PDB file of C-alpha atoms in Angstrom:
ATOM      1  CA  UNK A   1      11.381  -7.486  11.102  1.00 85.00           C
ATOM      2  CA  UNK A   2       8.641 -10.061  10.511  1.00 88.00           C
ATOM      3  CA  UNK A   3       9.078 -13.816   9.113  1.00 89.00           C
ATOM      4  CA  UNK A   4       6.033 -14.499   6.742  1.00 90.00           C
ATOM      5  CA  UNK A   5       5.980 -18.335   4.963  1.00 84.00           C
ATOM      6  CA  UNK A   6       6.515 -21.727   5.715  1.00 77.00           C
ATOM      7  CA  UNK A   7       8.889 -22.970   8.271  1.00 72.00           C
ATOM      8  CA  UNK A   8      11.754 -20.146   8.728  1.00 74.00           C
ATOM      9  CA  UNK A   9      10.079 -17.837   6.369  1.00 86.00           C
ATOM     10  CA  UNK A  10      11.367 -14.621   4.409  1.00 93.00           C
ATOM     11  CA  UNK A  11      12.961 -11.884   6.648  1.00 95.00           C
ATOM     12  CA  UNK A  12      10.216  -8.828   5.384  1.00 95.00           C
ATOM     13  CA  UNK A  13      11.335  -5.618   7.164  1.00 95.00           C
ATOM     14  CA  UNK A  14       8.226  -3.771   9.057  1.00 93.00           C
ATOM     15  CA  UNK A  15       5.630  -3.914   9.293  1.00 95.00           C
ATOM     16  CA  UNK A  16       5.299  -0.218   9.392  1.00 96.00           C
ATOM     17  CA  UNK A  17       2.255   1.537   9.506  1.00 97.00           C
ATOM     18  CA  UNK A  18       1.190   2.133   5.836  1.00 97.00           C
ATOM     19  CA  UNK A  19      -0.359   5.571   5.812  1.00 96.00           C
ATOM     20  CA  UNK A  20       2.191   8.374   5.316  1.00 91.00           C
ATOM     21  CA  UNK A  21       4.821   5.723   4.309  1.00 96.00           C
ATOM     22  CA  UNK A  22       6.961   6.320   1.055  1.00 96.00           C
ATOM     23  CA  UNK A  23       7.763   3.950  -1.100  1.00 96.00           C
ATOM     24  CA  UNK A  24      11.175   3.194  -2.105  1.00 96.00           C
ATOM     25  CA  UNK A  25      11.935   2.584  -5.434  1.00 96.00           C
ATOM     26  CA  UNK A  26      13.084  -0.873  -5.434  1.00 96.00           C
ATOM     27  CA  UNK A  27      11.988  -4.038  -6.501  1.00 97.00           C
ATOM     28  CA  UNK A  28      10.156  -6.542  -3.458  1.00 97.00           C
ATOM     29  CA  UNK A  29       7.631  -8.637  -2.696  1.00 97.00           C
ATOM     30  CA  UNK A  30       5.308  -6.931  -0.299  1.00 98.00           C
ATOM     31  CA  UNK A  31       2.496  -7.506   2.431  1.00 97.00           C
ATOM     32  CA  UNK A  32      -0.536  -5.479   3.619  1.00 98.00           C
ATOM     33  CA  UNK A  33      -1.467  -6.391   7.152  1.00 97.00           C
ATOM     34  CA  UNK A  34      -3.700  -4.905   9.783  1.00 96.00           C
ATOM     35  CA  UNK A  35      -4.079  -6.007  13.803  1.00 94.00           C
ATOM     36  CA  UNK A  36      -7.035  -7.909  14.030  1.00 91.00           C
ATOM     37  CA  UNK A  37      -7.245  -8.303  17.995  1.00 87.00           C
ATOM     38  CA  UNK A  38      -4.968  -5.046  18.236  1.00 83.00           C
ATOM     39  CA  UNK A  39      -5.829  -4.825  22.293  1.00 83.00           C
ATOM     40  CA  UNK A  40      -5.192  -8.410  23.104  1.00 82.00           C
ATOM     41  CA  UNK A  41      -2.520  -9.597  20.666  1.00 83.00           C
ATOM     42  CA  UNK A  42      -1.325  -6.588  19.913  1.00 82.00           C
ATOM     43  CA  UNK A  43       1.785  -8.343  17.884  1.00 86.00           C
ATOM     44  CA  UNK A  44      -0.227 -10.356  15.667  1.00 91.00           C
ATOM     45  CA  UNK A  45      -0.870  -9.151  12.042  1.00 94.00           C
ATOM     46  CA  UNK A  46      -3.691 -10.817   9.287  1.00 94.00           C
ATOM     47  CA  UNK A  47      -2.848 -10.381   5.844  1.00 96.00           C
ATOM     48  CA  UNK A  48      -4.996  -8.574   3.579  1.00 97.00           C
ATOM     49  CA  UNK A  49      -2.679  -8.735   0.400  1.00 98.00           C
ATOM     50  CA  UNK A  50       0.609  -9.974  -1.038  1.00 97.00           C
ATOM     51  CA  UNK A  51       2.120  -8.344  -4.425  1.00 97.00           C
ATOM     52  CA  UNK A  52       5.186  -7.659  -6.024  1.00 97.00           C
ATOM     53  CA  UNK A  53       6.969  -5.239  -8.048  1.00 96.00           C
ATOM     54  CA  UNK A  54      10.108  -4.277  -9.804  1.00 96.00           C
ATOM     55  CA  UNK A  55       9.831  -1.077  -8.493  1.00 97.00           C
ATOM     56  CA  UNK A  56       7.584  -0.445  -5.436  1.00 97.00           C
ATOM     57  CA  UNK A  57       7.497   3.231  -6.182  1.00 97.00           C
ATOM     58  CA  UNK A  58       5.129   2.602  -9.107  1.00 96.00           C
ATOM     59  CA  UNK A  59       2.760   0.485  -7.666  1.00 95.00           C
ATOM     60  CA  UNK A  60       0.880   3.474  -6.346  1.00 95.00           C
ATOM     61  CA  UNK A  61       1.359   3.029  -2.630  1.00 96.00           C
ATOM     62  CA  UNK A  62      -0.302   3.495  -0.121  1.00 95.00           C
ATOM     63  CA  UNK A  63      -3.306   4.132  -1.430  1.00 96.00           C
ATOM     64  CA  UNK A  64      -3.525   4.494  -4.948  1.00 96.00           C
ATOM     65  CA  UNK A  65      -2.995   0.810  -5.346  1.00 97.00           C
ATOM     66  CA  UNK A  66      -5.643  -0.743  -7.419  1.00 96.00           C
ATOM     67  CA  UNK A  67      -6.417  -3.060  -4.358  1.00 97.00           C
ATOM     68  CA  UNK A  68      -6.340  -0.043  -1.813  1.00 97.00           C
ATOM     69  CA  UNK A  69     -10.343  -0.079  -1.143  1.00 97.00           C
ATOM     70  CA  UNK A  70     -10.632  -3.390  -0.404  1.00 97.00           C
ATOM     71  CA  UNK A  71      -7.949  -3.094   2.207  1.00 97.00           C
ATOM     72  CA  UNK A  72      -9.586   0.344   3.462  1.00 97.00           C
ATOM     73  CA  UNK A  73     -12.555  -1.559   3.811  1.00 96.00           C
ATOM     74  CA  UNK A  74     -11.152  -4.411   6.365  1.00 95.00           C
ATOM     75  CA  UNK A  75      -9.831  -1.963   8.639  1.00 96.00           C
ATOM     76  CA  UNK A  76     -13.545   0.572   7.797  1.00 95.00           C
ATOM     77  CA  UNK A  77     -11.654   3.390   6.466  1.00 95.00           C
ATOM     78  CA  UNK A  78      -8.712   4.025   9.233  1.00 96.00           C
ATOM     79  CA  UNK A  79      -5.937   4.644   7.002  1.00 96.00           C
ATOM     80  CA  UNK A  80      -3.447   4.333  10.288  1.00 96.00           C
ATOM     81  CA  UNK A  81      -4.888   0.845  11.138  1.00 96.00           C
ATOM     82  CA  UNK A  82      -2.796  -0.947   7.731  1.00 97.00           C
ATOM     83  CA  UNK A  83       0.795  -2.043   7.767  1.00 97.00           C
ATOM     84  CA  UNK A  84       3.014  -2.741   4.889  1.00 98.00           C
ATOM     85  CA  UNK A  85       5.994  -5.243   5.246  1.00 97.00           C
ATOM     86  CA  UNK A  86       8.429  -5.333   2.461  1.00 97.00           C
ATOM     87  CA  UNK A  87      11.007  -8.126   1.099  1.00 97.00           C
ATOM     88  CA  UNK A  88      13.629  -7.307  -1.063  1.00 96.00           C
ATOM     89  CA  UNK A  89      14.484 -10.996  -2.341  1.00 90.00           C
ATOM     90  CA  UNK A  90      18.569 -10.690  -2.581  1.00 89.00           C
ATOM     91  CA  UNK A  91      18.811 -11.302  -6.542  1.00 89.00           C
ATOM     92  CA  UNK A  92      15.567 -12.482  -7.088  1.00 90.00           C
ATOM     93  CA  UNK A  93      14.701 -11.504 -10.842  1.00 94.00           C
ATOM     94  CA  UNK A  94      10.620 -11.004 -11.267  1.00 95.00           C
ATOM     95  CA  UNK A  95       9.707 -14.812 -11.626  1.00 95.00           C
ATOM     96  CA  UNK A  96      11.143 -15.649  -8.117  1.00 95.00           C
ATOM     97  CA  UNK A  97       9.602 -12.828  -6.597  1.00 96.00           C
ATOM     98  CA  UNK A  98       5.970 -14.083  -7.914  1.00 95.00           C
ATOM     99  CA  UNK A  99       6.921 -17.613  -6.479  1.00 93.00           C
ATOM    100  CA  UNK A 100       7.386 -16.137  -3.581  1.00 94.00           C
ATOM    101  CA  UNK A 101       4.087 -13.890  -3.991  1.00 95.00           C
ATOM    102  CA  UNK A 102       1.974 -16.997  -5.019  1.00 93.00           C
ATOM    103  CA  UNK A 103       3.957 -19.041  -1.601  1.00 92.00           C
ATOM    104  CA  UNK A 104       2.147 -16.223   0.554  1.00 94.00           C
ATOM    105  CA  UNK A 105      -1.091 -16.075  -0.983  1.00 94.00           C
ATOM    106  CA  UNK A 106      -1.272 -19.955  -0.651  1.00 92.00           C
ATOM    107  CA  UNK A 107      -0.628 -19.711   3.001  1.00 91.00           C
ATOM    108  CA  UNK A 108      -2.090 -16.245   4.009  1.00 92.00           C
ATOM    109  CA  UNK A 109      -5.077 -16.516   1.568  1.00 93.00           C
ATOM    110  CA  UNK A 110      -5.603 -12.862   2.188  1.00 95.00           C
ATOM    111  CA  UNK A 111      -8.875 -11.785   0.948  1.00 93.00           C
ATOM    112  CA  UNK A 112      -7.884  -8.743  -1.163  1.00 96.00           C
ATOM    113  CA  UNK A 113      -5.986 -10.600  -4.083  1.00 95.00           C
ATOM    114  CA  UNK A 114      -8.549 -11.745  -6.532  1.00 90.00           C
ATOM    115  CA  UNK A 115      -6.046 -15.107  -7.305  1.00 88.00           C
ATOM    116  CA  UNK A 116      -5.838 -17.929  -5.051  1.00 82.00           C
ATOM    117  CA  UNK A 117      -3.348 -20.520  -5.175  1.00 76.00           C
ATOM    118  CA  UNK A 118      -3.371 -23.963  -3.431  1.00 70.00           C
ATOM    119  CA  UNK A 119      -0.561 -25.389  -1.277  1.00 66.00           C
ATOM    120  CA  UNK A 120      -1.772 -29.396  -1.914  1.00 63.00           C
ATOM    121  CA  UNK A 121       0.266 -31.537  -4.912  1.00 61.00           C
ATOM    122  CA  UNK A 122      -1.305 -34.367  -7.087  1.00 64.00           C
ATOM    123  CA  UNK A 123       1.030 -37.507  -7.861  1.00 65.00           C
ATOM    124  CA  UNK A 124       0.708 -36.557 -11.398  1.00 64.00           C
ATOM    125  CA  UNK A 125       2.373 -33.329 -10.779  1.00 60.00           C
ATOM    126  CA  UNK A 126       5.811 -34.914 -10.269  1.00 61.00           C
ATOM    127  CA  UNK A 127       5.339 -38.754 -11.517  1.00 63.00           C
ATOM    128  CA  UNK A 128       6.452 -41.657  -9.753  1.00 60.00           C
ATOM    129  CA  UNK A 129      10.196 -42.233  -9.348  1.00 56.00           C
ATOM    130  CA  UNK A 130      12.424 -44.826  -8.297  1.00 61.00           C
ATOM    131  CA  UNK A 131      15.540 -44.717  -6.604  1.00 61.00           C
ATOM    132  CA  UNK A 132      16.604 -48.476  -5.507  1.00 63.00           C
ATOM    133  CA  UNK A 133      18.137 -48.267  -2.576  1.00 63.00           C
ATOM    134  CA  UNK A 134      18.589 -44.456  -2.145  1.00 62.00           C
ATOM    135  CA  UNK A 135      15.289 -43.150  -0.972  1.00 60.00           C
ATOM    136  CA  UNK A 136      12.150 -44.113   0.396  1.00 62.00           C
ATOM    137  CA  UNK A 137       8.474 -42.725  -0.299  1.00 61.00           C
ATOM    138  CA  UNK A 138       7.465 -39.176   0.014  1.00 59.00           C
ATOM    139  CA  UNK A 139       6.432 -38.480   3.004  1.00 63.00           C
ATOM    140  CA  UNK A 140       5.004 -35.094   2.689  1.00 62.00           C
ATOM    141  CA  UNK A 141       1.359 -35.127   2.966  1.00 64.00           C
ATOM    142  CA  UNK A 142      -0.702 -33.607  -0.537  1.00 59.00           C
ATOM    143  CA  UNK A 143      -2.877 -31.081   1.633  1.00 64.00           C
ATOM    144  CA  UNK A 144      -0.934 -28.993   3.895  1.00 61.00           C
ATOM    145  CA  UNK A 145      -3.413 -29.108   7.052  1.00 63.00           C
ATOM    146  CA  UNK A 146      -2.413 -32.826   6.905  1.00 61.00           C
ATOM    147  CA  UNK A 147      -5.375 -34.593   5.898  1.00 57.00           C
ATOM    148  CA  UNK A 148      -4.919 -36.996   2.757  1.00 51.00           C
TER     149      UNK A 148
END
């Protein structure tokens, strides 16, 4: 088991190695990861990709995935170097399973999905709000690495 996200993260079982894996037929969010210091941190994973699916069987993995070459290509070709970790969001209908897709690829910004999403908030996104006597101000910071 791996914990991918902010804070305490989604339990994603794996990462397994991706070549000669099947895949279920289930619906998940899922993560393509190789070892990019395999020798010296040998437990630490970059990810390459984040999708999801209703039904991970069709998606064409391992590698007849239309995104398949460009993760061949970050590991040069060896098949054995990728790993797949899989979440199967208990009761998570599509929509919450591509929140949870867009989450990761606002984090991870893995190179291999050709969409981007930002972590950062405007004020205009949620308005100004008053609470007299209930709350203070937000305190989060707009850009997640903290500067404002």
């Amino acid at each position: 088991m791996i914990r991918l996200g902010s804070l305490a993260g989604y339990p994603f079982e794996g990462p397994r190695v991706l070549a000669g894996w099947t895949a279920p037929k289930v619906a998940a969010v899922f993560a393509i990861a190789y070892k990019p210091n395999p020798v010296a941190k040998s437990e630490e994973y970059g990810v390459v990709y984040v999708g999801h699916s209703e039904d991970l069987s069709s998606e064409g993995l391992p590698f007849n995935h239309a995104a398949a070459p460009c993760w061949l290509a970050r590991v040069n070709g060896k098949r054995f170097e990728l790993y797949i970790a899989t979440y199967e969001a208990p009761g998570a209908e599509a929509p919450h399973r591509e929140q949870i897709t867009r989450e990761l690829i606002a984090i991870y910004r893995p190179g291999c999905n050709p969409e981007q999403y930002d972590q950062a908030w405007e004020d205009h996104w949620i308005g100004d709000y008053q609470a007299p006597g209930t709350t203070g101000p937000l305190t989060t910071d707009r850009d997640p690495s903290g500067s404002r």
